[in-house]
């Protein structure tokens, strides 16, 4: 029989959690956007489109389609009027459905939710787990996505978070770009705590490249290989 033990952690799973935590940390620092649906505007747009009829261009297109069906022998001349009527009804129905979709889009408004850099700074300066948990009590007002897992895991693993801020490898440069490195370090450390993995192990498994850096590299693509010259 083989030796039993804990299953090795998939780096992809760890990265997925670190990735999600990282963007929530950034939302806390920089703010985020949310969509607000205006029900009154939606109803107004629908009312304005109730009397919509087929355009001359649509009618001409339907007539041409039916003429081609007759020419190709797929439709009898006696069925022409009925076929045109059916196509016009279905086209009008699809037009109304599209107007509903369009109205729903136009009735949305993108709202900017300002960041809370002071809250993030308080978390980074927290001396112990209890202080982190007290800060997390205000999470309903944080500019992060509804249903974010950050507040829950931050409270549950507050000790690991504080330890990560005091880790010797935690970026401490005062440069503006240092903050993103800090957030990525904390995200990896917190993801490791969730899966009961040491910070050092989590950092090594996930890697140093931040999510946006990986995306940029992916867009740029790999450089083309040079063809070898034949001797």
mmCIF file with all atom_site columns, C-alpha atoms in Angstrom:
data_model
loop_
_atom_site.group_PDB
_atom_site.id
_atom_site.type_symbol
_atom_site.label_atom_id
_atom_site.label_alt_id
_atom_site.label_comp_id
_atom_site.label_asym_id
_atom_site.label_entity_id
_atom_site.label_seq_id
_atom_site.pdbx_PDB_ins_code
_atom_site.Cartn_x
_atom_site.Cartn_y
_atom_site.Cartn_z
_atom_site.occupancy
_atom_site.B_iso_or_equiv
_atom_site.pdbx_formal_charge
_atom_site.auth_seq_id
_atom_site.auth_comp_id
_atom_site.auth_asym_id
_atom_site.auth_atom_id
_atom_site.pdbx_PDB_model_num
ATOM 1   C CA . UNK A 1 1   ? 0.000   0.000  0.000   1.00 0.00 ? 1   UNK A CA 1
ATOM 2   C CA . UNK A 1 2   ? 1.231   3.535  -0.777  1.00 0.00 ? 2   UNK A CA 1
ATOM 3   C CA . UNK A 1 3   ? 2.001   6.091  1.872   1.00 0.00 ? 3   UNK A CA 1
ATOM 4   C CA . UNK A 1 4   ? -0.961  8.292  2.682   1.00 0.00 ? 4   UNK A CA 1
ATOM 5   C CA . UNK A 1 5   ? -0.539  12.028 3.109   1.00 0.00 ? 5   UNK A CA 1
ATOM 6   C CA . UNK A 1 6   ? -1.958  15.387 2.112   1.00 0.00 ? 6   UNK A CA 1
ATOM 7   C CA . UNK A 1 7   ? -2.604  15.852 -1.573  1.00 0.00 ? 7   UNK A CA 1
ATOM 8   C CA . UNK A 1 8   ? -0.215  18.288 -3.274  1.00 0.00 ? 8   UNK A CA 1
ATOM 9   C CA . UNK A 1 9   ? -1.747  21.713 -3.786  1.00 0.00 ? 9   UNK A CA 1
ATOM 10  C CA . UNK A 1 10  ? -2.436  22.734 -7.374  1.00 0.00 ? 10  UNK A CA 1
ATOM 11  C CA . UNK A 1 11  ? -0.569  26.015 -8.050  1.00 0.00 ? 11  UNK A CA 1
ATOM 12  C CA . UNK A 1 12  ? -3.376  27.023 -10.404 1.00 0.00 ? 12  UNK A CA 1
ATOM 13  C CA . UNK A 1 13  ? -5.915  26.884 -7.574  1.00 0.00 ? 13  UNK A CA 1
ATOM 14  C CA . UNK A 1 14  ? -3.653  28.919 -5.327  1.00 0.00 ? 14  UNK A CA 1
ATOM 15  C CA . UNK A 1 15  ? -3.093  31.477 -8.087  1.00 0.00 ? 15  UNK A CA 1
ATOM 16  C CA . UNK A 1 16  ? -6.858  31.773 -8.714  1.00 0.00 ? 16  UNK A CA 1
ATOM 17  C CA . UNK A 1 17  ? -7.472  32.712 -5.081  1.00 0.00 ? 17  UNK A CA 1
ATOM 18  C CA . UNK A 1 18  ? -4.488  35.077 -4.976  1.00 0.00 ? 18  UNK A CA 1
ATOM 19  C CA . UNK A 1 19  ? -5.712  36.666 -8.224  1.00 0.00 ? 19  UNK A CA 1
ATOM 20  C CA . UNK A 1 20  ? -9.183  37.327 -6.785  1.00 0.00 ? 20  UNK A CA 1
ATOM 21  C CA . UNK A 1 21  ? -7.826  38.696 -3.514  1.00 0.00 ? 21  UNK A CA 1
ATOM 22  C CA . UNK A 1 22  ? -5.403  40.949 -5.375  1.00 0.00 ? 22  UNK A CA 1
ATOM 23  C CA . UNK A 1 23  ? -8.104  42.668 -7.428  1.00 0.00 ? 23  UNK A CA 1
ATOM 24  C CA . UNK A 1 24  ? -10.227 43.157 -4.319  1.00 0.00 ? 24  UNK A CA 1
ATOM 25  C CA . UNK A 1 25  ? -7.274  44.746 -2.521  1.00 0.00 ? 25  UNK A CA 1
ATOM 26  C CA . UNK A 1 26  ? -6.801  47.027 -5.539  1.00 0.00 ? 26  UNK A CA 1
ATOM 27  C CA . UNK A 1 27  ? -10.502 47.898 -5.500  1.00 0.00 ? 27  UNK A CA 1
ATOM 28  C CA . UNK A 1 28  ? -10.136 48.892 -1.859  1.00 0.00 ? 28  UNK A CA 1
ATOM 29  C CA . UNK A 1 29  ? -7.151  51.102 -2.698  1.00 0.00 ? 29  UNK A CA 1
ATOM 30  C CA . UNK A 1 30  ? -8.216  52.574 -6.041  1.00 0.00 ? 30  UNK A CA 1
ATOM 31  C CA . UNK A 1 31  ? -11.993 52.278 -6.120  1.00 0.00 ? 31  UNK A CA 1
ATOM 32  C CA . UNK A 1 32  ? -14.212 50.337 -8.494  1.00 0.00 ? 32  UNK A CA 1
ATOM 33  C CA . UNK A 1 33  ? -17.222 50.636 -10.786 1.00 0.00 ? 33  UNK A CA 1
ATOM 34  C CA . UNK A 1 34  ? -20.736 49.342 -10.288 1.00 0.00 ? 34  UNK A CA 1
ATOM 35  C CA . UNK A 1 35  ? -23.789 49.329 -12.540 1.00 0.00 ? 35  UNK A CA 1
ATOM 36  C CA . UNK A 1 36  ? -27.059 50.860 -11.379 1.00 0.00 ? 36  UNK A CA 1
ATOM 37  C CA . UNK A 1 37  ? -30.252 49.944 -13.209 1.00 0.00 ? 37  UNK A CA 1
ATOM 38  C CA . UNK A 1 38  ? -32.780 52.756 -13.780 1.00 0.00 ? 38  UNK A CA 1
ATOM 39  C CA . UNK A 1 39  ? -36.224 51.109 -13.891 1.00 0.00 ? 39  UNK A CA 1
ATOM 40  C CA . UNK A 1 40  ? -38.022 54.323 -14.883 1.00 0.00 ? 40  UNK A CA 1
ATOM 41  C CA . UNK A 1 41  ? -35.669 54.951 -17.796 1.00 0.00 ? 41  UNK A CA 1
ATOM 42  C CA . UNK A 1 42  ? -36.119 51.334 -18.908 1.00 0.00 ? 42  UNK A CA 1
ATOM 43  C CA . UNK A 1 43  ? -39.917 51.686 -18.957 1.00 0.00 ? 43  UNK A CA 1
ATOM 44  C CA . UNK A 1 44  ? -39.650 55.011 -20.814 1.00 0.00 ? 44  UNK A CA 1
ATOM 45  C CA . UNK A 1 45  ? -37.475 53.478 -23.512 1.00 0.00 ? 45  UNK A CA 1
ATOM 46  C CA . UNK A 1 46  ? -39.865 50.548 -23.910 1.00 0.00 ? 46  UNK A CA 1
ATOM 47  C CA . UNK A 1 47  ? -42.874 52.854 -24.200 1.00 0.00 ? 47  UNK A CA 1
ATOM 48  C CA . UNK A 1 48  ? -41.110 54.851 -26.895 1.00 0.00 ? 48  UNK A CA 1
ATOM 49  C CA . UNK A 1 49  ? -40.583 51.695 -28.954 1.00 0.00 ? 49  UNK A CA 1
ATOM 50  C CA . UNK A 1 50  ? -44.095 50.214 -28.657 1.00 0.00 ? 50  UNK A CA 1
ATOM 51  C CA . UNK A 1 51  ? -45.333 51.630 -31.942 1.00 0.00 ? 51  UNK A CA 1
ATOM 52  C CA . UNK A 1 52  ? -42.295 50.529 -33.913 1.00 0.00 ? 52  UNK A CA 1
ATOM 53  C CA . UNK A 1 53  ? -42.976 49.065 -37.364 1.00 0.00 ? 53  UNK A CA 1
ATOM 54  C CA . UNK A 1 54  ? -40.850 47.390 -39.991 1.00 0.00 ? 54  UNK A CA 1
ATOM 55  C CA . UNK A 1 55  ? -38.719 49.719 -42.063 1.00 0.00 ? 55  UNK A CA 1
ATOM 56  C CA . UNK A 1 56  ? -38.977 49.865 -45.831 1.00 0.00 ? 56  UNK A CA 1
ATOM 57  C CA . UNK A 1 57  ? -35.557 48.266 -46.005 1.00 0.00 ? 57  UNK A CA 1
ATOM 58  C CA . UNK A 1 58  ? -36.732 45.297 -43.892 1.00 0.00 ? 58  UNK A CA 1
ATOM 59  C CA . UNK A 1 59  ? -39.852 44.838 -46.019 1.00 0.00 ? 59  UNK A CA 1
ATOM 60  C CA . UNK A 1 60  ? -37.797 44.953 -49.213 1.00 0.00 ? 60  UNK A CA 1
ATOM 61  C CA . UNK A 1 61  ? -35.388 42.381 -47.810 1.00 0.00 ? 61  UNK A CA 1
ATOM 62  C CA . UNK A 1 62  ? -38.247 40.027 -46.923 1.00 0.00 ? 62  UNK A CA 1
ATOM 63  C CA . UNK A 1 63  ? -39.823 40.427 -50.367 1.00 0.00 ? 63  UNK A CA 1
ATOM 64  C CA . UNK A 1 64  ? -36.493 39.622 -52.017 1.00 0.00 ? 64  UNK A CA 1
ATOM 65  C CA . UNK A 1 65  ? -36.029 36.564 -49.810 1.00 0.00 ? 65  UNK A CA 1
ATOM 66  C CA . UNK A 1 66  ? -39.491 35.233 -50.735 1.00 0.00 ? 66  UNK A CA 1
ATOM 67  C CA . UNK A 1 67  ? -38.883 35.921 -54.450 1.00 0.00 ? 67  UNK A CA 1
ATOM 68  C CA . UNK A 1 68  ? -35.668 33.869 -54.286 1.00 0.00 ? 68  UNK A CA 1
ATOM 69  C CA . UNK A 1 69  ? -37.494 30.996 -52.561 1.00 0.00 ? 69  UNK A CA 1
ATOM 70  C CA . UNK A 1 70  ? -40.077 30.953 -55.392 1.00 0.00 ? 70  UNK A CA 1
ATOM 71  C CA . UNK A 1 71  ? -37.376 31.179 -58.062 1.00 0.00 ? 71  UNK A CA 1
ATOM 72  C CA . UNK A 1 72  ? -35.492 28.246 -56.519 1.00 0.00 ? 72  UNK A CA 1
ATOM 73  C CA . UNK A 1 73  ? -38.672 26.149 -56.347 1.00 0.00 ? 73  UNK A CA 1
ATOM 74  C CA . UNK A 1 74  ? -38.773 26.044 -52.537 1.00 0.00 ? 74  UNK A CA 1
ATOM 75  C CA . UNK A 1 75  ? -42.016 28.012 -52.372 1.00 0.00 ? 75  UNK A CA 1
ATOM 76  C CA . UNK A 1 76  ? -45.187 28.061 -54.497 1.00 0.00 ? 76  UNK A CA 1
ATOM 77  C CA . UNK A 1 77  ? -46.454 31.319 -55.982 1.00 0.00 ? 77  UNK A CA 1
ATOM 78  C CA . UNK A 1 78  ? -49.772 30.783 -54.221 1.00 0.00 ? 78  UNK A CA 1
ATOM 79  C CA . UNK A 1 79  ? -47.986 30.735 -50.843 1.00 0.00 ? 79  UNK A CA 1
ATOM 80  C CA . UNK A 1 80  ? -46.195 34.030 -51.437 1.00 0.00 ? 80  UNK A CA 1
ATOM 81  C CA . UNK A 1 81  ? -48.470 36.370 -49.446 1.00 0.00 ? 81  UNK A CA 1
ATOM 82  C CA . UNK A 1 82  ? -48.714 33.995 -46.477 1.00 0.00 ? 82  UNK A CA 1
ATOM 83  C CA . UNK A 1 83  ? -44.925 33.562 -46.427 1.00 0.00 ? 83  UNK A CA 1
ATOM 84  C CA . UNK A 1 84  ? -44.334 37.328 -46.530 1.00 0.00 ? 84  UNK A CA 1
ATOM 85  C CA . UNK A 1 85  ? -46.814 37.867 -43.692 1.00 0.00 ? 85  UNK A CA 1
ATOM 86  C CA . UNK A 1 86  ? -45.128 35.187 -41.531 1.00 0.00 ? 86  UNK A CA 1
ATOM 87  C CA . UNK A 1 87  ? -41.648 36.603 -42.117 1.00 0.00 ? 87  UNK A CA 1
ATOM 88  C CA . UNK A 1 88  ? -42.796 40.136 -41.356 1.00 0.00 ? 88  UNK A CA 1
ATOM 89  C CA . UNK A 1 89  ? -44.392 39.013 -38.085 1.00 0.00 ? 89  UNK A CA 1
ATOM 90  C CA . UNK A 1 90  ? -41.297 37.099 -36.959 1.00 0.00 ? 90  UNK A CA 1
ATOM 91  C CA . UNK A 1 91  ? -39.003 39.983 -37.954 1.00 0.00 ? 91  UNK A CA 1
ATOM 92  C CA . UNK A 1 92  ? -41.154 42.475 -36.059 1.00 0.00 ? 92  UNK A CA 1
ATOM 93  C CA . UNK A 1 93  ? -41.151 40.194 -33.020 1.00 0.00 ? 93  UNK A CA 1
ATOM 94  C CA . UNK A 1 94  ? -37.348 39.930 -33.109 1.00 0.00 ? 94  UNK A CA 1
ATOM 95  C CA . UNK A 1 95  ? -37.118 43.708 -33.491 1.00 0.00 ? 95  UNK A CA 1
ATOM 96  C CA . UNK A 1 96  ? -39.220 44.174 -30.342 1.00 0.00 ? 96  UNK A CA 1
ATOM 97  C CA . UNK A 1 97  ? -37.072 41.673 -28.446 1.00 0.00 ? 97  UNK A CA 1
ATOM 98  C CA . UNK A 1 98  ? -33.933 43.503 -29.534 1.00 0.00 ? 98  UNK A CA 1
ATOM 99  C CA . UNK A 1 99  ? -35.448 46.797 -28.338 1.00 0.00 ? 99  UNK A CA 1
ATOM 100 C CA . UNK A 1 100 ? -35.966 45.226 -24.894 1.00 0.00 ? 100 UNK A CA 1
ATOM 101 C CA . UNK A 1 101 ? -32.291 44.233 -24.773 1.00 0.00 ? 101 UNK A CA 1
ATOM 102 C CA . UNK A 1 102 ? -31.201 47.651 -26.032 1.00 0.00 ? 102 UNK A CA 1
ATOM 103 C CA . UNK A 1 103 ? -33.415 49.438 -23.494 1.00 0.00 ? 103 UNK A CA 1
ATOM 104 C CA . UNK A 1 104 ? -31.957 47.361 -20.661 1.00 0.00 ? 104 UNK A CA 1
ATOM 105 C CA . UNK A 1 105 ? -28.445 48.353 -21.733 1.00 0.00 ? 105 UNK A CA 1
ATOM 106 C CA . UNK A 1 106 ? -29.262 52.039 -22.086 1.00 0.00 ? 106 UNK A CA 1
ATOM 107 C CA . UNK A 1 107 ? -31.012 52.103 -18.698 1.00 0.00 ? 107 UNK A CA 1
ATOM 108 C CA . UNK A 1 108 ? -27.800 51.078 -16.918 1.00 0.00 ? 108 UNK A CA 1
ATOM 109 C CA . UNK A 1 109 ? -25.551 53.719 -15.423 1.00 0.00 ? 109 UNK A CA 1
ATOM 110 C CA . UNK A 1 110 ? -21.910 53.090 -14.538 1.00 0.00 ? 110 UNK A CA 1
ATOM 111 C CA . UNK A 1 111 ? -21.104 54.498 -11.117 1.00 0.00 ? 111 UNK A CA 1
ATOM 112 C CA . UNK A 1 112 ? -17.614 55.194 -9.821  1.00 0.00 ? 112 UNK A CA 1
ATOM 113 C CA . UNK A 1 113 ? -17.075 53.997 -6.261  1.00 0.00 ? 113 UNK A CA 1
ATOM 114 C CA . UNK A 1 114 ? -14.117 55.911 -4.746  1.00 0.00 ? 114 UNK A CA 1
ATOM 115 C CA . UNK A 1 115 ? -11.343 53.907 -3.148  1.00 0.00 ? 115 UNK A CA 1
ATOM 116 C CA . UNK A 1 116 ? -10.586 53.780 0.558   1.00 0.00 ? 116 UNK A CA 1
ATOM 117 C CA . UNK A 1 117 ? -6.781  54.082 0.677   1.00 0.00 ? 117 UNK A CA 1
ATOM 118 C CA . UNK A 1 118 ? -6.952  55.062 4.353   1.00 0.00 ? 118 UNK A CA 1
ATOM 119 C CA . UNK A 1 119 ? -8.597  51.729 5.179   1.00 0.00 ? 119 UNK A CA 1
ATOM 120 C CA . UNK A 1 120 ? -5.896  49.849 3.307   1.00 0.00 ? 120 UNK A CA 1
ATOM 121 C CA . UNK A 1 121 ? -3.209  51.869 5.101   1.00 0.00 ? 121 UNK A CA 1
ATOM 122 C CA . UNK A 1 122 ? -4.822  50.974 8.436   1.00 0.00 ? 122 UNK A CA 1
ATOM 123 C CA . UNK A 1 123 ? -4.737  47.291 7.513   1.00 0.00 ? 123 UNK A CA 1
ATOM 124 C CA . UNK A 1 124 ? -1.066  47.510 6.578   1.00 0.00 ? 124 UNK A CA 1
ATOM 125 C CA . UNK A 1 125 ? -0.264  49.221 9.885   1.00 0.00 ? 125 UNK A CA 1
ATOM 126 C CA . UNK A 1 126 ? -2.345  46.824 12.017  1.00 0.00 ? 126 UNK A CA 1
ATOM 127 C CA . UNK A 1 127 ? -0.305  45.486 14.929  1.00 0.00 ? 127 UNK A CA 1
ATOM 128 C CA . UNK A 1 128 ? -2.331  42.369 15.613  1.00 0.00 ? 128 UNK A CA 1
ATOM 129 C CA . UNK A 1 129 ? -5.177  40.167 14.374  1.00 0.00 ? 129 UNK A CA 1
ATOM 130 C CA . UNK A 1 130 ? -7.805  41.843 16.558  1.00 0.00 ? 130 UNK A CA 1
ATOM 131 C CA . UNK A 1 131 ? -7.074  45.206 14.977  1.00 0.00 ? 131 UNK A CA 1
ATOM 132 C CA . UNK A 1 132 ? -7.490  43.706 11.498  1.00 0.00 ? 132 UNK A CA 1
ATOM 133 C CA . UNK A 1 133 ? -10.830 42.192 12.494  1.00 0.00 ? 133 UNK A CA 1
ATOM 134 C CA . UNK A 1 134 ? -12.051 45.528 13.885  1.00 0.00 ? 134 UNK A CA 1
ATOM 135 C CA . UNK A 1 135 ? -11.218 47.211 10.576  1.00 0.00 ? 135 UNK A CA 1
ATOM 136 C CA . UNK A 1 136 ? -13.078 44.442 8.720   1.00 0.00 ? 136 UNK A CA 1
ATOM 137 C CA . UNK A 1 137 ? -16.278 45.271 10.600  1.00 0.00 ? 137 UNK A CA 1
ATOM 138 C CA . UNK A 1 138 ? -16.775 48.139 8.140   1.00 0.00 ? 138 UNK A CA 1
ATOM 139 C CA . UNK A 1 139 ? -16.498 45.922 5.048   1.00 0.00 ? 139 UNK A CA 1
ATOM 140 C CA . UNK A 1 140 ? -20.104 46.624 3.837   1.00 0.00 ? 140 UNK A CA 1
ATOM 141 C CA . UNK A 1 141 ? -18.842 50.116 2.965   1.00 0.00 ? 141 UNK A CA 1
ATOM 142 C CA . UNK A 1 142 ? -15.708 48.965 1.180   1.00 0.00 ? 142 UNK A CA 1
ATOM 143 C CA . UNK A 1 143 ? -15.516 49.656 -2.589  1.00 0.00 ? 143 UNK A CA 1
ATOM 144 C CA . UNK A 1 144 ? -15.303 45.980 -3.541  1.00 0.00 ? 144 UNK A CA 1
ATOM 145 C CA . UNK A 1 145 ? -17.614 43.706 -5.479  1.00 0.00 ? 145 UNK A CA 1
ATOM 146 C CA . UNK A 1 146 ? -20.676 42.344 -3.629  1.00 0.00 ? 146 UNK A CA 1
ATOM 147 C CA . UNK A 1 147 ? -19.986 38.802 -2.472  1.00 0.00 ? 147 UNK A CA 1
ATOM 148 C CA . UNK A 1 148 ? -16.221 39.361 -2.314  1.00 0.00 ? 148 UNK A CA 1
ATOM 149 C CA . UNK A 1 149 ? -14.391 36.717 -0.289  1.00 0.00 ? 149 UNK A CA 1
ATOM 150 C CA . UNK A 1 150 ? -11.738 39.200 0.888   1.00 0.00 ? 150 UNK A CA 1
ATOM 151 C CA . UNK A 1 151 ? -13.471 40.360 4.122   1.00 0.00 ? 151 UNK A CA 1
ATOM 152 C CA . UNK A 1 152 ? -14.238 36.810 5.252   1.00 0.00 ? 152 UNK A CA 1
ATOM 153 C CA . UNK A 1 153 ? -10.767 35.392 4.628   1.00 0.00 ? 153 UNK A CA 1
ATOM 154 C CA . UNK A 1 154 ? -9.074  38.519 5.940   1.00 0.00 ? 154 UNK A CA 1
ATOM 155 C CA . UNK A 1 155 ? -10.921 38.131 9.239   1.00 0.00 ? 155 UNK A CA 1
ATOM 156 C CA . UNK A 1 156 ? -10.390 34.377 9.437   1.00 0.00 ? 156 UNK A CA 1
ATOM 157 C CA . UNK A 1 157 ? -6.665  34.616 8.685   1.00 0.00 ? 157 UNK A CA 1
ATOM 158 C CA . UNK A 1 158 ? -5.925  37.979 10.261  1.00 0.00 ? 158 UNK A CA 1
ATOM 159 C CA . UNK A 1 159 ? -2.867  36.614 12.096  1.00 0.00 ? 159 UNK A CA 1
ATOM 160 C CA . UNK A 1 160 ? -1.334  35.364 8.837   1.00 0.00 ? 160 UNK A CA 1
ATOM 161 C CA . UNK A 1 161 ? -2.053  38.732 7.218   1.00 0.00 ? 161 UNK A CA 1
ATOM 162 C CA . UNK A 1 162 ? -0.290  40.662 9.973   1.00 0.00 ? 162 UNK A CA 1
ATOM 163 C CA . UNK A 1 163 ? 2.636   38.232 9.849   1.00 0.00 ? 163 UNK A CA 1
ATOM 164 C CA . UNK A 1 164 ? 2.901   38.803 6.084   1.00 0.00 ? 164 UNK A CA 1
ATOM 165 C CA . UNK A 1 165 ? 3.153   42.588 6.562   1.00 0.00 ? 165 UNK A CA 1
ATOM 166 C CA . UNK A 1 166 ? 6.072   41.987 8.919   1.00 0.00 ? 166 UNK A CA 1
ATOM 167 C CA . UNK A 1 167 ? 7.785   39.403 6.698   1.00 0.00 ? 167 UNK A CA 1
ATOM 168 C CA . UNK A 1 168 ? 11.344  40.310 5.730   1.00 0.00 ? 168 UNK A CA 1
ATOM 169 C CA . UNK A 1 169 ? 10.450  39.910 2.036   1.00 0.00 ? 169 UNK A CA 1
ATOM 170 C CA . UNK A 1 170 ? 7.439   42.238 2.214   1.00 0.00 ? 170 UNK A CA 1
ATOM 171 C CA . UNK A 1 171 ? 8.134   45.175 -0.191  1.00 0.00 ? 171 UNK A CA 1
ATOM 172 C CA . UNK A 1 172 ? 8.799   48.340 1.813   1.00 0.00 ? 172 UNK A CA 1
ATOM 173 C CA . UNK A 1 173 ? 9.900   50.815 -0.841  1.00 0.00 ? 173 UNK A CA 1
ATOM 174 C CA . UNK A 1 174 ? 8.175   54.195 -0.759  1.00 0.00 ? 174 UNK A CA 1
ATOM 175 C CA . UNK A 1 175 ? 7.761   54.280 -4.526  1.00 0.00 ? 175 UNK A CA 1
ATOM 176 C CA . UNK A 1 176 ? 4.169   54.324 -5.923  1.00 0.00 ? 176 UNK A CA 1
ATOM 177 C CA . UNK A 1 177 ? 4.752   51.055 -7.785  1.00 0.00 ? 177 UNK A CA 1
ATOM 178 C CA . UNK A 1 178 ? 5.652   49.385 -4.520  1.00 0.00 ? 178 UNK A CA 1
ATOM 179 C CA . UNK A 1 179 ? 2.022   49.298 -3.403  1.00 0.00 ? 179 UNK A CA 1
ATOM 180 C CA . UNK A 1 180 ? 1.031   46.853 -6.148  1.00 0.00 ? 180 UNK A CA 1
ATOM 181 C CA . UNK A 1 181 ? 3.932   44.614 -5.130  1.00 0.00 ? 181 UNK A CA 1
ATOM 182 C CA . UNK A 1 182 ? 2.726   44.799 -1.539  1.00 0.00 ? 182 UNK A CA 1
ATOM 183 C CA . UNK A 1 183 ? -0.821  43.869 -2.485  1.00 0.00 ? 183 UNK A CA 1
ATOM 184 C CA . UNK A 1 184 ? 0.382   40.942 -4.608  1.00 0.00 ? 184 UNK A CA 1
ATOM 185 C CA . UNK A 1 185 ? 2.614   39.711 -1.774  1.00 0.00 ? 185 UNK A CA 1
ATOM 186 C CA . UNK A 1 186 ? -0.283  39.894 0.710   1.00 0.00 ? 186 UNK A CA 1
ATOM 187 C CA . UNK A 1 187 ? -2.681  38.228 -1.727  1.00 0.00 ? 187 UNK A CA 1
ATOM 188 C CA . UNK A 1 188 ? -0.339  35.270 -2.175  1.00 0.00 ? 188 UNK A CA 1
ATOM 189 C CA . UNK A 1 189 ? 0.309   35.028 1.558   1.00 0.00 ? 189 UNK A CA 1
ATOM 190 C CA . UNK A 1 190 ? -3.430  35.157 2.354   1.00 0.00 ? 190 UNK A CA 1
ATOM 191 C CA . UNK A 1 191 ? -4.204  32.564 -0.335  1.00 0.00 ? 191 UNK A CA 1
ATOM 192 C CA . UNK A 1 192 ? -1.551  30.349 1.233   1.00 0.00 ? 192 UNK A CA 1
ATOM 193 C CA . UNK A 1 193 ? -3.142  30.767 4.675   1.00 0.00 ? 193 UNK A CA 1
ATOM 194 C CA . UNK A 1 194 ? -6.514  29.738 3.262   1.00 0.00 ? 194 UNK A CA 1
ATOM 195 C CA . UNK A 1 195 ? -5.001  26.449 2.059   1.00 0.00 ? 195 UNK A CA 1
ATOM 196 C CA . UNK A 1 196 ? -2.770  26.074 5.135   1.00 0.00 ? 196 UNK A CA 1
ATOM 197 C CA . UNK A 1 197 ? 0.386   26.710 3.139   1.00 0.00 ? 197 UNK A CA 1
ATOM 198 C CA . UNK A 1 198 ? 3.331   28.702 4.485   1.00 0.00 ? 198 UNK A CA 1
ATOM 199 C CA . UNK A 1 199 ? 3.875   32.158 3.048   1.00 0.00 ? 199 UNK A CA 1
ATOM 200 C CA . UNK A 1 200 ? 7.214   31.194 1.526   1.00 0.00 ? 200 UNK A CA 1
ATOM 201 C CA . UNK A 1 201 ? 5.639   28.191 -0.224  1.00 0.00 ? 201 UNK A CA 1
ATOM 202 C CA . UNK A 1 202 ? 2.683   30.232 -1.500  1.00 0.00 ? 202 UNK A CA 1
ATOM 203 C CA . UNK A 1 203 ? 4.981   32.963 -2.828  1.00 0.00 ? 203 UNK A CA 1
ATOM 204 C CA . UNK A 1 204 ? 7.088   30.426 -4.705  1.00 0.00 ? 204 UNK A CA 1
ATOM 205 C CA . UNK A 1 205 ? 4.157   28.421 -6.084  1.00 0.00 ? 205 UNK A CA 1
ATOM 206 C CA . UNK A 1 206 ? 2.234   31.408 -7.428  1.00 0.00 ? 206 UNK A CA 1
ATOM 207 C CA . UNK A 1 207 ? 5.230   33.349 -8.734  1.00 0.00 ? 207 UNK A CA 1
ATOM 208 C CA . UNK A 1 208 ? 6.223   37.002 -8.698  1.00 0.00 ? 208 UNK A CA 1
ATOM 209 C CA . UNK A 1 209 ? 4.364   38.213 -11.802 1.00 0.00 ? 209 UNK A CA 1
ATOM 210 C CA . UNK A 1 210 ? 1.213   40.115 -10.911 1.00 0.00 ? 210 UNK A CA 1
ATOM 211 C CA . UNK A 1 211 ? -2.061  39.340 -12.780 1.00 0.00 ? 211 UNK A CA 1
ATOM 212 C CA . UNK A 1 212 ? -1.887  42.439 -14.973 1.00 0.00 ? 212 UNK A CA 1
ATOM 213 C CA . UNK A 1 213 ? 1.727   41.665 -15.886 1.00 0.00 ? 213 UNK A CA 1
ATOM 214 C CA . UNK A 1 214 ? 0.778   38.163 -17.001 1.00 0.00 ? 214 UNK A CA 1
ATOM 215 C CA . UNK A 1 215 ? -2.080  39.613 -19.058 1.00 0.00 ? 215 UNK A CA 1
ATOM 216 C CA . UNK A 1 216 ? 0.247   42.114 -20.748 1.00 0.00 ? 216 UNK A CA 1
ATOM 217 C CA . UNK A 1 217 ? 2.754   39.381 -21.555 1.00 0.00 ? 217 UNK A CA 1
ATOM 218 C CA . UNK A 1 218 ? -0.025  37.227 -22.961 1.00 0.00 ? 218 UNK A CA 1
ATOM 219 C CA . UNK A 1 219 ? -1.210  40.060 -25.232 1.00 0.00 ? 219 UNK A CA 1
ATOM 220 C CA . UNK A 1 220 ? 2.294   40.770 -26.437 1.00 0.00 ? 220 UNK A CA 1
ATOM 221 C CA . UNK A 1 221 ? 2.816   37.099 -27.294 1.00 0.00 ? 221 UNK A CA 1
ATOM 222 C CA . UNK A 1 222 ? 6.047   35.182 -27.478 1.00 0.00 ? 222 UNK A CA 1
ATOM 223 C CA . UNK A 1 223 ? 8.741   36.416 -29.842 1.00 0.00 ? 223 UNK A CA 1
ATOM 224 C CA . UNK A 1 224 ? 9.000   34.437 -33.052 1.00 0.00 ? 224 UNK A CA 1
ATOM 225 C CA . UNK A 1 225 ? 11.774  31.885 -33.132 1.00 0.00 ? 225 UNK A CA 1
ATOM 226 C CA . UNK A 1 226 ? 14.556  32.416 -35.590 1.00 0.00 ? 226 UNK A CA 1
ATOM 227 C CA . UNK A 1 227 ? 14.845  29.778 -38.235 1.00 0.00 ? 227 UNK A CA 1
ATOM 228 C CA . UNK A 1 228 ? 18.056  27.855 -38.268 1.00 0.00 ? 228 UNK A CA 1
ATOM 229 C CA . UNK A 1 229 ? 20.131  28.182 -41.360 1.00 0.00 ? 229 UNK A CA 1
ATOM 230 C CA . UNK A 1 230 ? 20.736  25.008 -43.253 1.00 0.00 ? 230 UNK A CA 1
ATOM 231 C CA . UNK A 1 231 ? 24.362  24.042 -43.562 1.00 0.00 ? 231 UNK A CA 1
#
